[in-house]
Short mmCIF file of C-alpha atoms in Angstrom, two decimals:
data_model
loop_
_atom_site.label_atom_id
_atom_site.label_comp_id
_atom_site.label_asym_id
_atom_site.label_seq_id
_atom_site.Cartn_x
_atom_site.Cartn_y
_atom_site.Cartn_z
CA MET A 293 19.91 25.90 124.17
CA HIS A 294 17.54 28.22 122.38
CA ARG A 295 17.20 27.38 118.73
CA GLY A 296 15.35 28.55 115.66
CA LYS A 297 12.87 31.40 115.50
CA GLY A 298 12.86 34.18 118.05
CA MET A 299 16.60 34.12 118.77
CA LYS A 300 17.94 37.53 119.63
CA PHE A 301 21.50 38.63 118.96
CA VAL A 302 23.75 41.44 120.14
CA GLY A 303 23.73 43.99 117.32
CA ASP A 304 24.44 42.38 113.99
CA SER A 305 26.76 39.78 115.60
CA ARG A 306 26.05 36.10 116.21
CA VAL A 307 26.38 36.43 119.99
CA PRO A 308 23.04 35.52 121.64
CA ALA A 309 21.45 38.41 123.51
CA GLU A 310 20.24 36.12 126.28
CA ARG A 311 22.85 35.93 129.09
CA LYS A 312 23.72 32.62 130.68
CA PRO A 313 24.11 32.64 134.47
CA ASN A 314 27.71 32.40 135.68
CA VAL A 315 27.20 29.91 138.52
CA PRO A 316 29.35 26.93 139.47
CA LYS A 317 28.01 23.42 139.09
CA ASP A 318 26.56 21.75 142.14
CA TYR A 319 28.59 18.69 143.17
CA SER A 320 26.64 17.82 146.33
CA GLU A 321 24.99 14.82 144.67
CA TYR A 322 28.24 13.43 143.26
CA PRO A 323 29.68 10.27 144.85
CA GLY A 324 32.14 10.60 147.73
CA LYS A 325 33.65 13.92 148.69
CA THR A 326 33.81 15.33 145.21
CA GLU A 327 35.03 18.88 145.11
CA ALA A 328 34.89 21.69 142.56
CA PHE A 329 38.16 22.30 140.73
CA TRP A 330 37.65 26.04 140.77
CA PRO A 331 38.39 27.56 143.19
CA ASN A 332 38.43 24.99 146.05
CA PHE A 333 40.84 22.44 144.68
CA LEU A 334 43.04 24.82 142.75
CA LEU A 335 43.86 26.71 145.96
CA LYS A 336 45.05 23.49 147.58
CA GLU A 337 47.02 22.61 144.49
CA TRP A 338 48.72 25.99 144.67
CA MET A 339 49.84 25.21 148.19
CA VAL A 340 51.54 22.05 146.97
CA GLY A 341 53.02 24.16 144.17
CA ALA A 342 54.30 26.75 146.65
CA VAL A 343 56.00 24.14 148.84
CA PHE A 344 57.57 22.62 145.74
CA LEU A 345 58.70 26.05 144.54
CA ILE A 346 60.46 26.71 147.85
CA GLY A 347 62.42 23.47 147.57
CA TYR A 348 63.24 24.28 143.97
CA LEU A 349 64.52 27.76 144.85
CA ILE A 350 66.62 26.42 147.73
CA LEU A 351 68.22 23.97 145.30
CA THR A 352 68.85 26.78 142.81
CA VAL A 353 70.43 29.09 145.35
CA SER A 354 72.54 26.46 147.09
CA HIS A 355 73.88 24.82 143.91
CA GLU A 356 75.00 27.23 141.26
CA SER A 357 74.41 25.78 137.80
CA PRO A 358 77.69 24.52 136.37
CA LEU A 359 79.56 26.18 133.55
CA GLU A 360 82.77 24.68 132.24
CA ARG A 361 85.40 26.50 130.24
CA LYS A 362 84.59 27.65 126.75
CA ALA A 363 84.34 24.84 124.22
CA ASP A 364 87.55 23.85 122.51
CA PRO A 365 86.45 21.17 120.01
CA THR A 366 90.10 20.33 119.23
CA ASP A 367 90.85 19.14 122.77
CA ALA A 368 90.96 15.41 122.07
CA GLY A 369 91.73 14.46 125.67
CA TYR A 370 88.38 15.52 127.07
CA ILE A 371 86.24 12.69 128.47
CA PRO A 372 82.63 13.48 127.52
CA LEU A 373 79.62 12.92 129.74
CA PRO A 374 75.97 13.56 128.84
CA ASP A 375 73.39 15.01 131.21
CA TRP A 376 72.42 12.57 133.98
CA TYR A 377 69.18 11.31 132.43
CA PHE A 378 71.06 10.03 129.37
CA LEU A 379 73.74 8.30 131.44
CA PHE A 380 72.09 4.88 131.34
CA LEU A 381 72.12 4.90 127.55
CA TYR A 382 75.71 6.07 127.50
CA GLN A 383 76.67 3.30 129.92
CA LEU A 384 74.80 0.67 127.91
CA LEU A 385 77.03 1.42 124.93
CA LYS A 386 80.12 0.52 126.93
CA TYR A 387 79.15 -3.15 127.16
CA LYS A 388 80.59 -5.64 124.73
CA TYR A 389 77.31 -6.77 123.23
CA ALA A 390 76.07 -3.22 122.77
CA ALA A 391 79.24 -1.78 121.24
CA GLY A 392 81.65 -2.37 118.40
CA ASP A 393 80.11 -4.79 115.90
CA TYR A 394 76.98 -5.00 118.01
CA VAL A 395 76.57 -1.26 118.47
CA LEU A 396 73.17 -1.36 116.79
CA ILE A 397 71.87 -3.43 119.67
CA GLY A 398 72.79 -0.60 122.02
CA THR A 399 71.79 2.32 119.87
CA ILE A 400 68.61 1.14 118.21
CA VAL A 401 67.40 -2.33 119.15
CA ILE A 402 67.17 -1.95 122.93
CA PRO A 403 66.11 1.73 123.06
CA GLY A 404 63.76 1.19 120.11
CA LEU A 405 62.08 -1.80 121.72
CA ALA A 406 61.76 0.00 125.05
CA PHE A 407 60.35 3.20 123.59
CA GLY A 408 58.12 1.32 121.15
CA ALA A 409 56.73 -0.86 123.90
CA LEU A 410 56.08 2.19 126.06
CA LEU A 411 54.31 3.97 123.21
CA LEU A 412 52.18 0.96 122.35
CA ALA A 413 51.54 -0.15 125.94
CA PRO A 414 47.73 0.20 125.63
CA TRP A 415 47.71 -2.29 122.76
CA LEU A 416 50.24 -4.69 124.24
CA ASP A 417 48.42 -4.88 127.57
CA ARG A 418 44.78 -5.06 126.51
CA SER A 419 43.03 -6.74 129.41
CA PRO A 420 40.64 -4.46 131.27
CA GLU A 421 42.47 -5.33 134.51
CA ARG A 422 44.13 -2.27 136.06
CA ARG A 423 45.73 -3.46 139.30
CA PRO A 424 49.50 -3.98 138.92
CA SER A 425 49.27 -7.37 140.66
CA ARG A 426 46.69 -8.59 138.13
CA ARG A 427 48.87 -7.84 135.11
CA PRO A 428 52.19 -9.36 136.10
CA VAL A 429 53.81 -9.19 132.65
CA ALA A 430 53.37 -5.43 132.25
CA THR A 431 54.34 -4.76 135.86
CA GLY A 432 57.30 -7.12 135.66
CA LEU A 433 58.66 -5.60 132.47
CA MET A 434 58.37 -2.08 133.82
CA LEU A 435 60.12 -3.06 137.05
CA LEU A 436 62.86 -4.72 135.02
CA ALA A 437 63.28 -1.54 132.98
CA LEU A 438 63.41 0.55 136.15
CA ILE A 439 66.01 -1.68 137.74
CA SER A 440 68.13 -1.68 134.55
CA ILE A 441 68.00 2.09 134.24
CA THR A 442 68.91 2.56 137.88
CA TYR A 443 71.74 0.04 137.66
CA LEU A 444 73.19 1.48 134.45
CA THR A 445 73.02 5.04 135.77
CA TRP A 446 74.67 3.93 138.99
CA GLU A 447 77.44 2.10 137.16
CA SER A 448 78.06 5.10 134.98
CA VAL A 449 78.33 7.39 137.98
CA VAL A 450 80.73 5.20 139.94
CA THR A 451 83.01 4.47 136.99
CA HIS A 452 83.35 8.10 135.94
CA ASP A 453 86.45 9.94 137.13
CA TRP A 454 84.74 12.95 138.70
CA ASN A 455 87.94 14.61 139.89
CA LYS A 456 89.40 14.49 136.43
CA ALA A 457 86.09 15.69 135.02
CA ALA A 458 86.09 18.70 137.33
CA GLN A 459 89.72 19.38 136.45
CA GLN A 460 89.32 19.11 132.70
CA GLY A 461 86.34 21.45 132.64
CA LYS A 462 87.66 24.15 134.97
CA ILE A 463 87.51 27.72 133.76
CA ILE A 464 91.07 29.02 133.69
CA THR A 465 91.61 32.70 133.66
CA SER A 466 94.47 33.08 131.26
CA LYS A 467 97.69 34.52 132.62
CA VAL A 468 99.65 33.44 129.60
CA ASP A 469 100.93 36.36 127.55
CA LYS A 470 99.79 35.40 124.10
CA LYS A 471 101.70 38.24 122.47
CA ASP A 472 105.05 36.88 123.62
CA PRO A 473 107.13 35.66 120.65
CA GLY A 474 107.63 32.45 122.65
CA TYR A 475 103.88 31.83 122.55
CA GLU A 476 103.86 32.37 118.78
CA ILE A 477 106.36 29.53 118.46
CA PHE A 478 104.49 27.36 120.98
CA LYS A 479 101.29 27.80 118.97
CA GLY A 480 103.00 26.74 115.74
CA GLN A 481 104.43 23.55 117.26
CA SER A 482 102.87 20.25 118.25
CA CYS A 483 103.20 21.22 121.95
CA ILE A 484 99.82 23.00 121.96
CA GLY A 485 98.03 19.75 121.13
CA CYS A 486 99.17 18.03 124.32
CA HIS A 487 99.84 20.90 126.71
CA GLY A 488 96.82 23.03 125.74
CA SER A 489 96.42 26.52 124.38
CA GLU A 490 96.62 27.92 127.91
CA LEU A 491 99.63 25.73 128.75
CA SER A 492 97.35 24.32 131.43
CA GLY A 493 97.68 20.75 130.27
CA GLY A 494 95.68 18.23 128.24
CA SER A 495 97.00 14.78 127.62
CA GLY A 496 100.35 16.20 128.75
CA PRO A 497 100.89 17.97 132.08
CA SER A 498 100.54 21.69 132.73
CA LEU A 499 103.58 23.75 131.75
CA ILE A 500 102.80 26.51 134.21
CA GLY A 501 105.20 26.71 137.13
CA THR A 502 107.32 23.70 136.13
CA GLY A 503 110.36 25.25 137.80
CA LEU A 504 112.48 23.98 134.91
CA LYS A 505 115.37 25.94 133.46
CA PRO A 506 115.31 26.81 129.73
CA GLU A 507 118.12 24.31 129.05
CA GLU A 508 116.13 21.48 130.64
CA ILE A 509 113.05 22.37 128.64
CA MET A 510 115.10 22.45 125.44
CA LYS A 511 116.33 18.99 126.22
CA ILE A 512 112.82 17.65 126.85
CA ALA A 513 111.54 19.23 123.64
CA ARG A 514 114.30 17.50 121.64
CA LYS A 515 114.69 14.20 123.40
CA GLY A 516 111.23 13.71 124.94
CA ARG A 517 110.60 12.29 128.37
CA GLY A 518 108.36 9.51 129.67
CA ALA A 519 105.15 9.59 127.68
CA MET A 520 106.27 12.63 125.72
CA PRO A 521 107.73 11.69 122.34
CA ALA A 522 111.21 12.78 121.21
CA ASN A 523 111.63 15.42 118.52
CA ALA A 524 108.39 17.14 119.45
CA PHE A 525 110.10 20.38 118.47
CA LYS A 526 110.69 21.03 114.79
CA GLY A 527 112.84 24.01 113.94
CA ASN A 528 116.07 25.83 114.73
CA ASP A 529 117.81 26.30 118.07
CA ALA A 530 117.15 30.04 118.23
CA ASP A 531 113.41 29.50 118.19
CA LEU A 532 113.66 26.65 120.64
CA LYS A 533 115.58 28.90 122.99
CA LYS A 534 112.83 31.53 122.82
CA LEU A 535 110.17 28.88 123.41
CA ALA A 536 112.01 27.36 126.36
CA THR A 537 112.61 30.75 127.98
CA PHE A 538 108.93 31.55 127.55
CA ILE A 539 107.84 28.30 129.21
CA SER A 540 110.29 28.61 132.08
CA LYS A 541 108.93 32.12 132.74
CA GLN A 542 105.38 30.82 133.37
CA LYS A 543 104.71 31.04 137.10
CA LYS A 544 101.63 29.80 138.93
CA MET B 276 34.04 47.37 138.82
CA LEU B 277 35.59 44.09 137.78
CA GLN B 278 32.08 42.64 137.46
CA LYS B 279 31.14 45.55 135.16
CA VAL B 280 34.14 44.91 132.93
CA TYR B 281 33.29 41.21 132.86
CA ASP B 282 29.67 41.90 131.96
CA TRP B 283 30.71 44.34 129.25
CA VAL B 284 32.96 41.76 127.61
CA ASP B 285 30.47 38.95 128.21
CA GLU B 286 27.68 40.87 126.50
CA ARG B 287 29.80 41.20 123.38
CA LEU B 288 31.62 37.87 123.32
CA ASP B 289 29.55 35.49 125.45
CA ILE B 290 32.55 34.28 127.46
CA THR B 291 30.57 32.70 130.31
CA PRO B 292 30.17 29.27 128.66
CA LEU B 293 33.89 29.23 127.91
CA TRP B 294 34.79 30.14 131.46
CA ARG B 295 32.38 27.59 133.01
CA ASP B 296 33.94 25.00 130.74
CA VAL B 297 37.36 25.66 132.22
CA ALA B 298 36.27 26.09 135.83
CA ASP B 299 33.55 23.44 136.21
CA HIS B 300 34.99 20.03 136.54
CA GLU B 301 34.78 17.79 139.48
CA VAL B 302 37.75 16.57 141.50
CA PRO B 303 36.79 13.12 142.78
CA GLU B 304 37.63 12.11 146.31
CA HIS B 305 40.28 9.52 145.38
CA VAL B 306 42.58 12.07 143.72
CA ASN B 307 42.29 14.70 146.45
CA PRO B 308 45.25 14.65 148.87
CA ALA B 309 43.09 16.49 151.39
CA HIS B 310 41.09 13.28 151.83
CA HIS B 311 43.59 10.53 151.06
CA PHE B 312 47.27 11.13 151.61
CA SER B 313 48.17 8.52 148.98
CA ALA B 314 46.56 10.80 146.39
CA PHE B 315 49.80 12.81 146.30
CA VAL B 316 50.78 10.57 143.41
CA TYR B 317 48.29 12.56 141.34
CA CYS B 318 50.38 15.73 141.85
CA PHE B 319 53.19 14.74 139.51
CA GLY B 320 51.40 15.66 136.30
CA GLY B 321 50.46 19.07 137.64
CA LEU B 322 54.00 19.66 138.88
CA THR B 323 55.36 18.74 135.46
CA PHE B 324 53.14 21.42 133.96
CA PHE B 325 54.18 23.88 136.68
CA ILE B 326 57.88 23.38 135.93
CA THR B 327 57.19 23.62 132.21
CA VAL B 328 55.69 27.07 132.78
CA ILE B 329 58.75 28.04 134.83
CA GLN B 330 61.02 26.75 132.06
CA ILE B 331 59.23 28.86 129.48
CA LEU B 332 59.40 31.99 131.65
CA SER B 333 63.03 31.55 132.71
CA GLY B 334 63.94 30.65 129.14
CA MET B 335 62.42 33.90 127.90
CA PHE B 336 64.63 35.82 130.33
CA LEU B 337 67.72 33.84 129.38
CA ALA B 338 67.07 34.70 125.74
CA MET B 339 67.42 38.40 126.63
CA TYR B 340 71.14 37.84 127.24
CA TYR B 341 72.07 34.75 125.30
CA ALA B 342 73.85 35.10 121.95
CA PRO B 343 73.53 31.95 119.81
CA ASP B 344 76.87 32.07 118.02
CA ILE B 345 80.04 30.23 118.85
CA VAL B 346 82.12 33.34 119.44
CA ASN B 347 79.80 34.90 121.99
CA ALA B 348 77.61 32.10 123.37
CA TRP B 349 79.93 31.08 126.20
CA GLU B 350 80.81 34.68 127.04
CA SER B 351 77.15 35.67 127.15
CA VAL B 352 76.36 32.82 129.56
CA TYR B 353 79.40 33.67 131.67
CA TYR B 354 78.32 37.30 131.78
CA LEU B 355 74.76 36.34 132.68
CA GLN B 356 75.98 34.08 135.44
CA ASN B 357 78.50 36.46 136.96
CA GLN B 358 77.48 40.02 136.14
CA VAL B 359 73.76 40.28 135.54
CA ALA B 360 71.62 40.87 138.64
CA PHE B 361 69.80 37.62 139.49
CA GLY B 362 71.26 36.07 136.35
CA VAL B 363 72.61 33.20 138.38
CA ILE B 364 69.10 32.53 139.76
CA VAL B 365 67.42 32.66 136.36
CA ARG B 366 69.97 30.34 134.81
CA GLY B 367 69.85 28.13 137.90
CA MET B 368 66.09 27.77 137.68
CA HIS B 369 66.30 26.83 134.02
CA HIS B 370 69.14 24.39 134.72
CA TRP B 371 67.55 22.64 137.69
CA GLY B 372 64.08 22.87 136.19
CA ALA B 373 65.32 20.87 133.22
CA SER B 374 66.25 18.03 135.56
CA LEU B 375 63.21 18.33 137.81
CA VAL B 376 60.80 18.27 134.90
CA ILE B 377 62.27 14.95 133.76
CA VAL B 378 61.94 13.56 137.29
CA MET B 379 58.33 14.71 137.67
CA MET B 380 57.36 13.53 134.21
CA PHE B 381 58.95 10.16 134.91
CA LEU B 382 57.03 9.80 138.18
CA HIS B 383 53.81 10.85 136.44
CA THR B 384 54.41 8.25 133.73
CA LEU B 385 55.03 5.56 136.33
CA ARG B 386 51.86 6.52 138.23
CA VAL B 387 49.78 6.22 135.07
CA PHE B 388 51.51 3.00 134.09
CA PHE B 389 51.19 1.17 137.38
CA GLN B 390 47.57 2.25 137.78
CA GLY B 391 46.80 0.94 134.30
CA ALA B 392 45.24 4.30 133.52
CA TYR B 393 46.34 4.06 129.88
CA LYS B 394 43.71 1.43 129.10
CA LYS B 395 40.57 1.91 127.08
CA PRO B 396 39.32 4.60 126.61
CA ARG B 397 42.53 6.53 127.38
CA GLU B 398 44.92 4.97 124.84
CA LEU B 399 45.32 8.13 122.79
CA ASN B 400 46.16 10.25 125.78
CA TRP B 401 48.87 7.78 126.76
CA VAL B 402 50.39 7.98 123.28
CA VAL B 403 50.39 11.77 123.42
CA GLY B 404 52.01 11.56 126.86
CA VAL B 405 54.82 9.34 125.58
CA LEU B 406 55.37 11.80 122.72
CA ILE B 407 55.62 14.63 125.27
CA PHE B 408 58.27 12.54 127.04
CA GLY B 409 60.22 12.32 123.79
CA VAL B 410 59.94 16.06 123.15
CA MET B 411 61.18 16.79 126.68
CA LEU B 412 64.25 14.60 126.14
CA GLY B 413 64.82 16.47 122.88
CA LEU B 414 64.64 19.76 124.74
CA GLY B 415 67.17 18.46 127.24
CA PHE B 416 69.54 17.29 124.53
CA THR B 417 69.40 20.50 122.47
CA GLY B 418 69.54 22.77 125.53
CA TYR B 419 72.68 21.08 126.82
CA LEU B 420 74.73 22.42 123.90
CA LEU B 421 73.70 26.05 124.21
CA PRO B 422 76.17 27.26 126.90
CA TRP B 423 78.91 26.16 124.48
CA ASP B 424 81.25 24.93 127.19
CA MET B 425 83.38 21.80 127.08
CA LYS B 426 80.79 19.36 128.41
CA ALA B 427 78.18 20.75 126.04
CA VAL B 428 80.17 20.27 122.87
CA PHE B 429 81.55 16.86 123.74
CA ALA B 430 78.23 15.45 124.94
CA THR B 431 76.62 16.64 121.71
CA LYS B 432 79.42 15.09 119.71
CA VAL B 433 78.79 11.73 121.36
CA GLY B 434 75.03 12.11 120.95
CA ILE B 435 75.34 12.77 117.24
CA GLN B 436 77.81 9.90 116.85
CA ILE B 437 75.27 7.59 118.46
CA ALA B 438 72.52 8.82 116.16
CA GLU B 439 74.81 8.28 113.20
CA THR B 440 75.11 4.54 113.79
CA ILE B 441 71.44 3.98 113.00
CA PRO B 442 71.15 2.54 109.50
CA VAL B 443 69.61 4.65 106.73
CA ILE B 444 68.26 7.50 108.86
CA GLY B 445 71.46 7.87 110.90
CA PRO B 446 73.48 9.91 108.40
CA ILE B 447 70.42 12.00 107.58
CA ALA B 448 69.83 12.65 111.27
CA LYS B 449 73.46 13.64 111.63
CA THR B 450 73.31 16.11 108.77
CA PHE B 451 70.04 17.48 110.06
CA LEU B 452 71.32 17.97 113.60
CA SER B 453 74.85 19.20 113.05
CA SER B 454 74.19 20.87 109.71
CA GLY B 455 77.50 19.79 108.27
CA GLU B 456 80.51 17.67 109.02
CA ILE B 457 81.55 19.19 112.32
CA ILE B 458 79.89 20.47 115.46
CA GLY B 459 80.29 24.19 114.86
CA ALA B 460 78.62 27.50 114.27
CA GLN B 461 75.69 26.09 112.34
CA THR B 462 75.08 23.31 114.83
CA LEU B 463 74.71 25.87 117.60
CA THR B 464 72.23 28.09 115.74
CA ARG B 465 70.31 25.01 114.68
CA PHE B 466 70.11 23.60 118.20
CA PHE B 467 69.07 27.03 119.42
CA ALA B 468 66.22 27.20 116.92
CA ILE B 469 65.10 23.66 117.72
CA HIS B 470 65.32 24.34 121.45
CA VAL B 471 63.40 27.63 121.53
CA PHE B 472 60.99 27.38 118.59
CA PHE B 473 60.36 23.94 117.14
CA LEU B 474 60.24 21.74 120.22
CA PRO B 475 58.36 24.21 122.47
CA ALA B 476 55.75 24.60 119.73
CA ALA B 477 55.39 20.82 119.53
CA LEU B 478 55.30 20.62 123.32
CA LEU B 479 52.53 23.19 123.66
CA ALA B 480 50.43 21.51 120.97
CA LEU B 481 50.85 18.08 122.58
CA MET B 482 50.15 19.41 126.07
CA GLY B 483 47.01 21.14 124.76
CA ALA B 484 45.84 17.82 123.33
CA HIS B 485 46.76 16.06 126.59
CA PHE B 486 44.63 18.47 128.65
CA ILE B 487 41.65 18.52 126.29
CA MET B 488 41.57 14.73 126.38
CA ILE B 489 41.75 14.52 130.14
CA ARG B 490 38.96 17.08 130.47
CA LYS B 491 36.82 15.18 128.04
CA GLN B 492 37.32 11.78 129.67
CA GLY B 493 37.83 12.75 133.27
CA ILE B 494 40.50 11.25 135.47
CA SER B 495 40.57 7.44 135.75
CA GLY B 496 38.61 5.96 138.63
CA PRO B 497 40.06 4.48 141.83
CA LEU B 498 41.72 1.06 141.59
#
């Protein structure tokens, strides 16, 4: 680089007036079949990128991204599930020694050790040896982590009730007439907590298309049935009659 | 014509050295899949970057329709998915990209790990890489809430409950994330801000550092 006296600049700026040639480096003397990144290698890389993009688009078009019904944070019956790459952590917390009194083992000790070890790997594995077979401890621990993650994810997938999950998240287009005086009563009672604001069910079954007569519904609301507690309805008979008629009207 | 424009700018700003800096770096034989098929393992890092670019672009388009408040969030996503032309594709790319980027980043991490490429003198680049991994998981976690559907809210609830168990910082983390006692309106706006401003900014800074370091040191040699 030109320094000191005799340097010429463009105008009053600090840009040197002398142009540098815009020529690529020569790699012919480099070892092996070294190639220039620009443009030779980048073009090849783009081909890999294009093939990948095609696969990606096929996936996108063939599997629409899921959207469940609008969030209802009061629905206590919903079984939550995180995105798939957090499943192993979620599964870990279901085991006895990583839950309850030992929950810290599952939430901080194991993940903390794993992440910390990953972060500090260069200082934990300091030998200059690079081949996996020559550093059995590092390789072994990573393989162990891989196997555990795979196993936990697998366990989480097979123990999850996918049918129920699909059911509980379904978008329901409401056919329930929310202006009906029967609905007003329904909303004010405990029923909504178990049978859902759309009457489509929650911890209790759906009340749409039960085929029950108003009298039968009145009886269930007073006396309960099976898992449904007695005296779920609080109020007078006139209101109960309205509510029961409303429910019996709901057709699929 | 193009050459003239280039020369005009170059005369004023001396961009040639900058450009040669970006363009001139060698690709050694052992990382070039054209010469050794096994070198495909070196593609994962590049593909991670590629998907990241797609995520940023598709995310910008999603933001044209998305409304980050609990009354309209779900409706805006539903509208985007069912009414807007190509909305289903844009959302699909962002959705699947979020998974693919984790897969690619994981494979890239494993490649670097098993090749021992994190050793001296590349320790710092490894640390930055692990931090990028953490930021990506954060993006996944915050993005999952945004459609405001059932799975979003309940997964976030569980996530925050897990964070809460950590002694000392747990309750602080909970307050910071959910901005209050319940998962509600403020949680959503907060996750939105973290997802589209804070974490992407951190990600770009870390990726910049990652790339500058790799250019400075060159890719690790063959095993």
